[in-house]
XYZ file of C-alpha atoms in Angstrom:
750
model
C -88.290 32.254 223.582
C -88.074 32.916 227.699
C -91.051 35.194 228.842
C -93.344 34.653 225.792
C -95.422 31.953 227.651
C -95.564 31.401 231.246
C -96.658 27.736 232.263
C -99.131 27.777 235.437
C -98.477 25.015 237.212
C -100.243 25.753 240.354
C -103.515 23.941 239.425
C -101.834 20.448 239.176
C -103.398 17.795 240.827
C -101.677 16.650 243.665
C -99.473 13.475 243.024
C -100.216 11.713 246.454
C -100.359 8.249 246.893
C -103.919 7.201 246.890
C -106.084 3.973 246.893
C -107.810 3.982 243.219
C -110.165 1.351 241.645
C -108.151 -0.894 239.391
C -109.203 -1.675 236.063
C -112.348 -2.778 234.813
C -114.153 -1.145 237.784
C -117.116 1.271 237.306
C -116.068 4.136 239.622
C -116.131 7.234 237.434
C -113.166 8.997 236.071
C -113.248 12.877 237.484
C -115.353 14.862 234.795
C -117.228 11.790 233.821
C -120.642 12.879 232.498
C -123.470 10.456 233.513
C -124.843 9.589 230.271
C -125.467 6.393 229.843
C -121.990 6.178 228.526
C -119.663 3.160 229.568
C -117.357 4.355 232.799
C -113.551 4.284 231.394
C -111.134 1.851 232.726
C -109.270 3.702 235.933
C -105.495 2.824 236.074
C -104.531 2.063 239.834
C -101.893 4.589 241.142
C -98.597 3.185 242.383
C -96.571 6.567 243.066
C -92.862 6.492 241.728
C -90.542 9.022 242.794
C -88.468 10.615 240.212
C -86.082 13.268 241.466
C -83.447 15.228 239.579
C -81.981 18.489 239.948
C -83.579 18.884 243.316
C -86.905 18.545 241.971
C -89.114 15.478 242.900
C -92.348 14.275 240.234
C -94.456 11.641 241.729
C -95.671 9.512 238.770
C -98.408 7.449 239.751
C -98.357 5.509 236.385
C -95.318 4.622 235.556
C -96.102 0.768 236.300
C -97.865 0.882 232.811
C -94.464 0.804 231.402
C -94.370 -2.934 232.120
C -94.933 -4.467 228.588
C -94.863 -8.031 229.440
C -97.391 -7.815 232.791
C -100.794 -9.149 232.231
C -102.335 -6.404 234.377
C -100.747 -4.047 231.749
C -102.194 -5.984 228.526
C -105.816 -6.450 230.356
C -105.419 -2.296 230.797
C -104.773 -1.767 227.404
C -107.507 -4.167 226.126
C -110.031 -2.150 228.631
C -109.172 0.790 226.968
C -109.840 -0.284 223.676
C -113.198 -1.785 224.764
C -114.103 1.761 225.988
C -112.908 3.339 223.073
C -115.002 1.234 220.870
C -117.839 1.747 222.807
C -117.638 5.642 223.177
C -117.139 5.857 219.247
C -119.510 3.210 218.396
C -121.924 5.832 216.722
C -118.878 6.815 214.597
C -118.537 3.237 213.014
C -121.073 4.196 209.899
C -118.925 7.055 209.593
C -115.640 5.133 209.488
C -116.796 2.688 206.939
C -118.049 5.401 204.757
C -114.804 7.004 204.730
C -112.824 3.611 204.213
C -114.988 3.100 201.193
C -114.356 6.377 199.797
C -110.666 5.894 200.022
C -110.884 2.734 198.508
C -113.103 4.081 195.596
C -111.015 6.827 195.058
C -107.766 4.166 194.634
C -106.677 2.109 191.581
C -106.317 -0.844 193.632
C -104.101 -2.674 190.840
C -101.579 -0.544 190.083
C -97.879 -0.549 188.938
C -94.943 1.914 189.865
C -92.862 3.394 187.163
C -90.079 1.313 186.425
C -86.421 2.342 187.487
C -83.297 1.208 185.477
C -80.533 -0.310 187.438
C -77.926 -2.007 185.546
C -79.448 -4.261 183.217
C -82.985 -4.268 184.573
C -86.134 -2.246 185.046
C -87.358 -2.398 188.651
C -90.970 -1.793 189.754
C -93.453 -2.639 192.358
C -97.206 -3.442 191.597
C -100.497 -3.690 193.674
C -102.897 -5.999 193.184
C -107.140 -5.369 194.007
C -107.773 -7.441 197.340
C -104.384 -7.571 198.477
C -102.611 -5.803 201.320
C -99.009 -5.608 200.496
C -96.945 -4.650 197.301
C -95.215 -7.148 194.887
C -91.675 -6.269 193.743
C -90.985 -7.391 190.437
C -88.118 -6.631 187.595
C -88.030 -6.994 183.486
C -84.759 -7.268 181.620
C -83.481 -3.878 179.801
C -82.324 -3.248 176.360
C -79.167 -1.957 175.603
C -79.612 -0.898 172.085
C -77.298 2.242 171.369
C -80.283 4.603 171.375
C -79.724 6.418 174.481
C -83.186 8.023 174.585
C -85.030 4.328 173.844
C -82.697 2.499 176.264
C -83.286 4.990 179.198
C -87.164 4.933 178.525
C -89.326 2.671 181.010
C -91.101 0.024 179.492
C -95.167 0.853 179.244
C -96.713 -1.254 181.985
C -100.583 -1.228 182.364
C -102.260 -2.113 185.560
C -103.869 -5.433 185.353
C -101.894 -6.702 181.865
C -99.315 -9.365 182.281
C -95.750 -7.906 181.773
C -93.754 -10.359 179.247
C -90.536 -11.305 181.001
C -91.539 -10.145 184.406
C -89.774 -11.901 187.456
C -91.229 -11.785 190.697
C -88.686 -10.443 193.626
C -90.684 -10.511 196.532
C -94.359 -10.883 197.176
C -95.408 -9.128 200.462
C -98.347 -10.828 200.256
C -96.602 -14.094 200.710
C -94.396 -12.955 203.081
C -96.767 -11.494 205.585
C -99.028 -14.884 205.304
C -99.605 -16.159 208.810
C -98.100 -12.888 210.375
C -99.924 -10.094 212.269
C -97.344 -7.932 210.850
C -95.594 -7.263 207.974
C -92.811 -4.462 206.889
C -89.826 -4.249 204.367
C -87.184 -2.505 205.635
C -84.360 -2.866 202.783
C -83.744 -4.573 199.767
C -80.493 -4.859 197.326
C -79.625 -6.425 194.462
C -75.934 -7.550 193.117
C -74.341 -5.845 190.123
C -74.811 -8.526 188.340
C -78.658 -9.052 188.807
C -78.267 -12.551 190.529
C -78.859 -12.106 194.220
C -81.402 -10.267 196.002
C -80.871 -9.430 199.626
C -84.187 -8.214 201.694
C -85.048 -7.457 205.354
C -88.762 -8.441 206.675
C -90.169 -7.229 210.157
C -93.215 -9.609 211.364
C -93.445 -7.834 214.712
C -93.614 -4.256 214.331
C -90.774 -3.827 216.297
C -88.394 -2.500 213.417
C -85.913 -5.403 213.925
C -85.547 -6.893 210.693
C -84.589 -10.656 209.569
C -82.148 -10.443 206.261
C -82.605 -13.126 203.966
C -81.020 -13.463 200.500
C -82.565 -15.114 197.426
C -80.879 -16.348 194.421
C -83.155 -14.586 191.363
C -81.457 -17.332 189.172
C -83.024 -20.273 190.916
C -85.730 -18.765 193.152
C -84.110 -20.221 195.955
C -83.248 -18.811 199.371
C -79.275 -19.044 200.109
C -78.762 -20.756 203.834
C -77.422 -17.295 205.128
C -80.139 -15.479 207.581
C -79.062 -12.961 209.926
C -81.683 -11.686 212.613
C -82.002 -8.425 214.287
C -80.885 -6.175 211.596
C -82.017 -2.473 210.950
C -82.685 -0.408 207.691
C -80.420 -0.167 205.136
C -78.730 -3.402 202.961
C -76.170 -2.987 200.278
C -73.889 -5.895 198.487
C -70.344 -4.817 197.571
C -69.446 -4.402 193.947
C -68.571 -7.860 193.551
C -71.408 -9.568 195.334
C -69.525 -11.292 197.958
C -70.594 -9.414 200.843
C -74.056 -7.766 202.249
C -73.588 -5.079 204.635
C -76.271 -4.101 207.143
C -76.725 -2.133 210.481
C -77.171 -3.097 213.920
C -78.943 -1.612 216.764
C -77.838 -1.387 220.373
C -80.008 -2.288 223.436
C -81.772 1.707 223.307
C -82.451 1.227 219.612
C -79.733 3.315 218.345
C -78.167 2.093 215.159
C -74.404 1.899 216.240
C -72.842 -0.738 214.321
C -72.257 -1.536 210.605
C -71.342 -5.045 209.719
C -70.140 -7.261 206.580
C -71.831 -10.635 206.231
C -69.466 -12.474 203.431
C -71.976 -15.110 201.453
C -71.346 -18.909 202.754
C -69.884 -18.121 205.964
C -71.371 -18.585 209.742
C -73.126 -15.291 210.890
C -70.979 -15.553 214.086
C -68.051 -14.636 211.794
C -69.517 -11.289 210.432
C -67.382 -8.364 210.555
C -67.886 -5.173 212.457
C -67.090 -2.380 209.878
C -67.569 0.200 212.300
C -69.088 0.976 215.746
C -70.403 4.301 217.147
C -69.603 4.326 221.045
C -71.396 7.912 221.456
C -74.983 7.194 222.745
C -75.852 10.906 221.199
C -74.686 9.776 217.647
C -76.520 8.013 214.845
C -74.837 5.821 212.613
C -75.901 4.389 208.794
C -74.536 3.968 205.504
C -75.150 4.002 201.970
C -73.200 3.109 198.604
C -71.617 6.162 196.927
C -73.535 6.957 193.466
C -70.740 5.122 191.539
C -70.982 2.502 194.011
C -66.884 2.547 194.549
C -67.312 3.431 198.386
C -69.152 2.537 201.514
C -70.460 5.538 203.119
C -70.618 5.775 206.597
C -72.482 8.732 208.062
C -72.139 9.437 212.033
C -73.916 12.375 213.514
C -76.521 14.387 214.949
C -78.571 17.376 214.020
C -75.460 19.700 214.931
C -72.177 17.972 213.748
C -71.488 14.751 211.928
C -68.784 12.875 210.481
C -68.138 10.843 207.784
C -65.748 7.782 206.983
C -65.234 6.124 203.590
C -64.346 2.316 202.767
C -62.522 2.106 199.176
C -63.953 -1.156 197.890
C -60.777 -1.369 195.636
C -58.502 -1.139 198.775
C -60.805 -2.333 201.507
C -57.254 -3.597 203.136
C -56.801 0.019 203.837
C -59.738 0.394 206.254
C -61.986 3.023 206.825
C -60.880 6.879 206.077
C -62.136 9.880 207.795
C -63.175 12.989 205.503
C -63.656 15.604 208.505
C -63.305 14.829 212.264
C -66.477 15.394 214.298
C -64.118 17.355 216.649
C -64.505 20.176 213.747
C -68.339 20.162 214.961
C -69.248 20.475 211.233
C -72.582 19.404 210.009
C -71.840 17.892 206.812
C -72.445 15.066 203.952
C -69.847 13.902 201.665
C -69.894 12.236 198.311
C -66.711 10.520 196.562
C -66.547 10.897 192.824
C -64.451 10.902 189.828
C -63.888 14.118 187.867
C -61.478 13.979 184.944
C -59.769 11.086 186.630
C -59.180 12.834 189.823
C -60.722 11.678 193.373
C -63.243 14.332 194.345
C -65.334 14.882 197.417
C -68.601 16.925 197.234
C -69.454 18.511 200.401
C -72.927 19.643 201.588
C -71.860 21.422 204.892
C -72.481 24.200 207.384
C -68.921 25.606 207.771
C -69.779 29.279 207.671
C -73.179 28.767 206.467
C -76.081 28.452 208.529
C -78.010 27.177 205.759
C -75.445 24.925 204.273
C -73.658 25.319 201.082
C -72.010 23.036 198.767
C -68.241 22.980 197.867
C -65.846 20.277 195.850
C -62.133 19.486 196.821
C -59.521 16.898 195.939
C -59.810 13.960 198.236
C -55.873 14.789 199.168
C -56.689 17.810 200.715
C -58.927 16.087 203.587
C -55.361 14.430 204.755
C -54.405 18.210 205.633
C -55.643 20.271 208.811
C -58.763 21.882 208.056
C -57.695 25.378 208.072
C -55.266 24.275 205.288
C -57.873 22.771 203.269
C -58.682 24.065 199.811
C -62.462 23.936 198.925
C -64.028 25.432 196.041
C -67.724 26.815 196.151
C -70.275 24.824 194.090
C -73.215 26.682 195.576
C -72.690 29.523 197.921
C -74.309 30.316 201.134
C -77.844 32.194 200.756
C -79.622 33.113 203.738
C -83.112 32.575 201.702
C -82.194 29.240 200.315
C -81.433 26.062 202.687
C -79.604 23.591 200.729
C -80.874 20.136 201.848
C -78.299 17.897 200.184
C -76.375 17.330 196.796
C -75.218 14.200 194.608
C -73.539 13.529 191.499
C -74.466 11.631 188.480
C -71.820 10.803 185.731
C -72.610 14.084 184.361
C -73.928 16.477 186.666
C -74.331 17.713 190.362
C -77.936 17.301 191.696
C -79.359 19.677 194.421
C -82.104 19.476 196.914
C -82.907 22.967 198.062
C -85.824 24.652 199.748
C -86.470 28.104 198.805
C -89.537 30.358 200.053
C -90.782 27.030 202.052
C -90.855 24.895 198.737
C -88.283 21.774 198.324
C -87.212 22.211 194.501
C -84.520 20.148 192.404
C -81.801 22.026 191.006
C -79.134 20.712 188.466
C -75.164 21.735 187.711
C -73.080 20.239 184.850
C -70.077 18.681 186.303
C -67.856 20.715 183.643
C -65.941 23.217 185.414
C -67.262 22.342 188.681
C -66.040 24.816 191.402
C -64.167 27.096 188.717
C -64.958 30.729 187.858
C -66.665 29.631 184.838
C -69.259 26.960 186.508
C -72.283 26.401 184.802
C -75.206 27.950 186.574
C -77.868 25.801 188.438
C -80.806 24.831 186.169
C -84.217 24.035 187.517
C -87.327 22.258 186.270
C -90.147 24.556 185.960
C -93.349 23.825 187.793
C -96.574 25.796 187.345
C -98.096 25.401 191.114
C -97.443 27.979 193.710
C -97.302 25.171 196.570
C -95.713 21.575 195.216
C -92.810 19.398 196.471
C -90.272 18.166 193.823
C -87.613 15.562 194.975
C -85.134 13.191 193.418
C -85.468 9.160 193.809
C -84.406 6.317 192.128
C -81.773 7.588 189.521
C -78.848 5.591 188.011
C -75.384 7.115 188.189
C -74.757 6.687 184.411
C -78.168 7.461 183.228
C -79.045 10.463 181.046
C -82.022 11.445 182.946
C -82.483 11.883 186.851
C -86.118 10.697 188.107
C -88.328 13.330 189.846
C -91.087 13.210 191.877
C -93.824 15.762 192.101
C -96.982 16.508 194.298
C -99.191 19.220 195.424
C -102.092 19.579 197.616
C -104.181 19.587 194.468
C -102.042 17.380 192.003
C -101.946 13.374 192.597
C -98.443 12.308 192.514
C -96.319 12.534 189.274
C -93.249 10.696 188.341
C -90.898 12.476 185.705
C -87.962 11.730 184.000
C -85.749 14.964 183.567
C -83.203 14.907 180.917
C -79.961 16.176 182.049
C -78.385 17.312 178.626
C -81.979 19.208 177.749
C -83.730 20.212 180.436
C -86.775 18.339 178.826
C -89.109 17.109 181.430
C -90.995 13.623 180.831
C -94.244 12.991 182.572
C -93.983 8.951 183.059
C -97.170 8.478 185.067
C -99.683 10.501 187.374
C -101.504 8.634 190.213
C -104.762 8.172 188.918
C -107.750 9.184 191.370
C -111.044 7.404 190.480
C -114.428 8.607 191.578
C -114.188 11.571 189.333
C -111.762 13.539 190.943
C -111.234 17.192 189.506
C -108.343 19.382 191.014
C -110.514 22.632 190.057
C -112.916 21.655 192.788
C -110.368 22.104 195.402
C -108.044 25.196 196.455
C -104.625 25.469 198.058
C -103.294 28.697 199.180
C -100.787 30.135 201.142
C -101.363 32.358 204.550
C -99.652 33.770 207.154
C -100.074 33.968 210.897
C -98.462 36.320 213.242
C -96.815 34.900 216.336
C -96.662 36.659 219.621
C -93.203 37.791 218.848
C -94.450 39.233 215.311
C -92.609 36.230 213.255
C -94.445 35.526 210.387
C -95.907 31.827 210.258
C -96.486 30.091 207.149
C -99.705 28.460 206.759
C -101.244 26.141 203.982
C -104.748 26.421 203.801
C -106.793 23.726 201.779
C -110.679 23.557 200.993
C -112.998 22.940 198.630
C -113.659 25.641 196.180
C -117.576 25.835 197.199
C -116.855 26.306 200.642
C -117.742 30.036 201.764
C -115.589 32.232 203.783
C -118.640 32.859 206.188
C -117.080 31.880 209.755
C -119.266 28.938 210.014
C -116.947 26.098 208.598
C -115.183 23.335 210.549
C -111.415 23.151 210.655
C -108.525 20.792 210.966
C -105.493 22.306 211.903
C -102.238 19.966 211.785
C -98.672 20.667 212.774
C -95.191 18.765 213.781
C -92.493 21.258 214.131
C -89.353 19.264 215.396
C -86.381 17.869 213.731
C -86.227 20.346 210.989
C -89.093 18.177 209.275
C -91.132 19.901 207.001
C -94.956 19.161 206.190
C -94.359 19.919 202.651
C -97.057 20.207 199.901
C -98.286 16.612 199.087
C -101.438 15.047 197.541
C -103.505 12.889 199.906
C -106.552 10.688 198.858
C -107.639 10.275 202.515
C -107.694 14.012 202.922
C -110.616 14.504 200.321
C -112.865 13.131 202.582
C -112.512 16.104 204.924
C -112.615 18.554 202.691
C -115.700 17.008 200.809
C -117.466 17.496 204.334
C -116.567 21.272 204.094
C -113.554 20.933 206.505
C -110.672 23.751 205.830
C -107.468 21.743 206.244
C -104.669 23.820 207.465
C -101.088 22.948 208.241
C -99.209 24.971 210.630
C -95.378 25.147 209.427
C -94.110 26.371 212.899
C -90.837 26.839 214.256
C -89.028 23.446 214.788
C -89.550 22.276 211.667
C -87.328 23.054 208.473
C -89.890 25.139 206.281
C -87.935 28.591 206.362
C -84.242 27.473 206.629
C -81.949 26.369 209.562
C -82.908 29.096 211.877
C -86.690 27.969 211.738
C -85.217 25.068 213.038
C -82.804 26.298 215.833
C -85.633 28.738 216.833
C -87.777 25.813 217.797
C -85.645 23.747 219.574
C -83.923 23.092 223.214
C -84.323 26.127 225.258
C -86.435 27.982 222.495
C -89.167 24.725 221.758
C -92.223 26.389 223.153
C -92.101 28.616 220.319
C -93.517 25.210 218.554
C -96.480 25.254 220.634
C -97.265 28.997 220.942
C -96.621 29.332 216.658
C -99.639 26.458 216.662
C -101.911 28.380 219.164
C -101.176 31.482 217.215
C -101.868 29.525 213.959
C -105.244 28.518 215.217
C -106.061 32.038 216.291
C -105.428 33.167 212.855
C -107.899 30.614 211.368
C -110.505 31.160 214.066
C -110.402 34.923 213.078
C -110.129 34.649 209.326
C -113.643 33.689 208.432
C -112.617 30.221 207.070
C -113.624 28.473 210.299
C -116.133 28.651 212.973
C -114.085 29.169 216.322
C -116.058 26.536 217.807
C -115.379 23.741 215.164
C -111.827 23.692 215.270
C -109.965 20.505 216.069
C -106.016 19.687 215.997
C -104.263 16.932 215.011
C -100.441 15.652 215.083
C -98.286 12.392 215.388
C -95.166 11.346 217.361
C -93.268 14.623 218.063
C -96.414 16.263 216.374
C -98.246 14.298 219.428
C -96.002 16.228 221.823
C -97.147 19.320 220.188
C -100.728 18.206 220.767
C -100.033 17.396 224.515
C -98.687 20.931 225.024
C -101.684 22.992 223.118
C -104.128 20.826 225.037
C -102.680 22.527 228.495
C -101.902 25.662 227.055
C -105.202 26.562 224.901
C -107.835 23.601 225.501
C -110.929 25.986 224.906
C -109.607 26.664 221.703
C -109.965 23.172 220.233
C -113.508 21.071 219.993
C -111.070 17.980 219.568
C -107.554 16.692 219.512
C -106.144 13.664 217.672
C -102.557 12.851 219.235
C -101.238 9.966 217.074
C -98.258 8.266 218.642
C -97.612 11.049 220.917
C -94.446 11.786 222.450
C -96.097 13.136 225.475
C -93.706 12.154 228.028
C -90.380 13.074 226.866
C -88.727 13.839 230.077
C -89.336 10.723 231.744
C -87.909 8.872 228.505
C -84.991 11.373 227.745
C -83.635 11.053 231.338
C -83.076 7.390 231.029
C -80.446 7.166 228.149
C -81.379 3.016 228.479
C -84.807 3.610 227.169
C -84.890 3.364 223.293
C -83.416 6.213 221.509
C -83.544 8.975 224.501
C -79.549 10.109 224.399
C -80.104 10.910 220.676
C -83.015 13.137 222.022
C -80.554 15.489 223.847
C -79.528 17.339 220.327
C -83.043 18.197 220.179
C -84.518 19.030 223.549
C -81.129 19.460 225.428
C -79.835 17.194 228.060
C -81.862 17.221 231.237
C -79.685 14.653 233.037
C -76.817 17.084 233.533
C -78.125 20.620 232.758
C -80.888 21.989 235.331
C -81.746 24.764 233.143
C -82.937 22.299 230.520
C -84.646 20.100 232.931
C -86.572 22.838 234.345
C -87.455 24.462 230.819
C -88.543 20.839 230.021
C -90.789 20.519 232.682
C -92.534 23.597 232.303
C -93.870 22.444 229.080
C -93.887 18.628 228.659
C -97.524 17.216 228.230
C -97.563 14.738 231.188
C -96.285 16.813 233.923
C -98.499 19.867 233.250
C -101.933 18.270 233.075
C -103.956 20.360 235.231
C -107.281 20.804 236.270
C -109.351 22.421 233.361
C -112.207 21.360 230.858
C -110.111 19.335 228.487
C -111.671 19.110 224.903
C -112.249 15.548 223.386
C -109.179 13.669 222.835
C -107.984 10.766 221.130
C -104.382 9.149 221.909
C -103.727 6.557 219.268
C -100.431 4.345 219.819
C -99.119 1.198 219.179
C -98.038 -1.594 221.236
C -94.862 -2.495 219.730
C -93.919 0.788 218.932
C -89.891 1.245 219.714
C -89.998 4.988 218.851
C -92.686 6.361 221.075
C -93.490 3.483 223.363
C -97.091 2.789 224.164
C -96.782 3.784 227.855
C -96.644 7.651 227.289
C -100.020 8.122 225.811
C -101.383 5.537 228.208
C -100.258 7.279 231.218
C -101.053 10.644 229.771
C -104.871 9.407 229.097
C -104.787 8.203 232.616
C -103.647 11.662 234.139
C -105.934 13.445 231.594
C -109.189 11.742 233.138
C -108.061 12.146 236.893
C -107.558 15.910 236.156
C -110.199 17.058 233.739
C -113.009 18.903 234.890
C -114.965 18.475 231.547
C -117.315 16.096 230.200
C -115.744 15.086 226.884
C -114.516 11.447 226.188
C -110.616 11.069 226.550
C -109.911 7.825 224.491
C -106.791 5.931 224.188
C -106.647 3.351 221.163
C -103.654 0.945 220.717
C -103.177 -1.239 217.855
C -101.837 -4.564 219.502
C -99.822 -5.711 216.291
C -98.697 -2.594 214.971
C -95.516 -0.372 215.093
C -94.843 3.198 214.944
C -96.685 3.560 211.674
C -99.484 1.692 212.998
C -100.972 -1.656 211.691
C -99.439 -2.866 208.641
C -101.124 -3.429 205.122
C -102.643 -0.768 203.064
C -106.431 -1.581 204.164
C -105.666 -1.506 207.448
C -103.801 1.741 206.862
C -106.860 2.829 205.693
C -109.148 1.843 208.422
C -106.763 3.438 210.782
C -106.801 6.939 208.760
C -110.730 6.628 208.816
C -110.597 6.069 212.212
C -109.014 9.462 213.175
C -111.101 11.556 210.604
C -114.355 10.090 211.595
C -113.025 10.848 215.339
C -112.595 14.626 214.153
C -115.589 14.946 211.927
C -117.962 13.814 214.838
C -116.324 16.231 217.211
C -117.122 18.894 214.636
C -120.464 17.953 213.474
C -119.408 17.567 210.325
C -120.468 13.887 209.119
C -122.224 14.525 205.992
C -120.866 15.403 202.494
C -121.390 18.930 201.257
């Protein structure tokens, strides 16, 4: 998007070595108002030069990366104390929002049971408890297909006959500051349960195995595993993932039960630092499916459990530079591969081929089309059941589900795709938790106005069975709110989709507070979904807008490609153009607009703070990726090399380096009146390190010519998602929303 927006760095503060007060002193930062508020901590300057491609950047705050330094910990604690003092007046508002979330939530609740093999699996929550409890009850096989696949009726607060508790998260979390479940698996016979627990927030899990017949833990314990677990069909092995020193998942390993962990076998190791590795079982559980890839091309390797000695088989080599997923399955006794791929199909398509075809050179292989390429439809993925192909597609920005009968698949007489019918304009529908042999697939459905629903979709008839709608207490009525699609015009004429949510009684009088949210990276879509906490904003008259900016996946693959690498600035200017639409729409007071985004959306927040600070009354940057150039220039930092596919490689490419430096938030802080800013992070986050927002806040305070407070809030026991436990998560959300509402002068319910 070169030339669309020129970043002026002429007003950047000089990067010079200077004696600065150490933390805890009362010396005011630039722009700090003398209004009786406490003075913020001032990080001392330790100039460090970073030179690449003939360009030198002096970083005065890189010393904050020393996580084990008592001085760094003391600085973060001082920042928390300052934040607490500056936002002390928001405490009653935070408590009110927390109680509103709590009072709308049915605290004792259960998920809809999912059948796998001979059991119904479900989770439940109990009032007053932070974590879920994983359970199951025995299934029946009466010969009546509909009855056997209708989930048992389980009611909140009522004892479930025959219930067996697999894992109580509350018991697992006892005595630990953090708890997260990173994966779970059950053997096919239902006797063993493998699960992985993180008690630090650093996404390194401990794998344990429980004998469900006795309740006893096996002696097998594997430390430092990553997400995903699976048992071999015979239950003798458990497969898991390991990350390298840069936090990249690079090994798939197998542990044979009853043996020493030191004897665990490396099934696959990926040595390319720019490739991510993961695995899953095929739908019919005959293969281990290993996926290796980045966002631009991939490779799938299969391990046939019936012939493990034959080793891994590659479907399509990464050398072909095709982005694809492969699902092996049997069709009329013939081994087939279902491919979701982008070969001659920018939005991807679905093909099917005999497994034997992949032994030939690519140009000689015969693939039959299941779903043809469509410029207006993005194919996100495809899977199989015993009778149908199940597709996830995106059309008109909305994620949808389609099914196609396996009969005649890929042939001229193939059945047409069938799509469940829903009656809202803006919604999200997806597949989850279905068994290969089931006559139904489980669907999740949600919208901005409809709380999450669980459906079973009968494949043979197309009938939808509503199994549950998440209750919202406190008198919630969907008709009291409105969700609409709007479009903003970008500087280059591109139409940017917006989702606009408000209370129905809000008038279009240019006097309302508004919050605009964005992400815009990794082809991730901000899909319609219900959010109980968001009601606390809407009920205070806030107009909530999601800007579906380029870099996301809402409008197909090109929408993503037009917001990455050397087109990344489109993401930022799209968000500002969306803000301008909001300011001119009549729905918002231009002086009462706040912005929010997290992770890569936090980079977006940092960019718009530099580009258009006057457009926002407040900005909340959650776990913000605001120092990406420093991170990506060091491939030894967590996940850095994997970022090259998204932003480009500034280590080897001077054009990428110069382009990134022209927009990265940390380097482009300059003397201007910044709005009220909150950077929210976690000390143990392994994806976006705490040091990025810590450095950013220090530099913002140094540069700002305004009087608005700039605060850093660090969760000292949390990970990338913040603190663990639902009540702590509600408190985090209440904090963020109270910060916004206070800045917008919208504390009172309307």
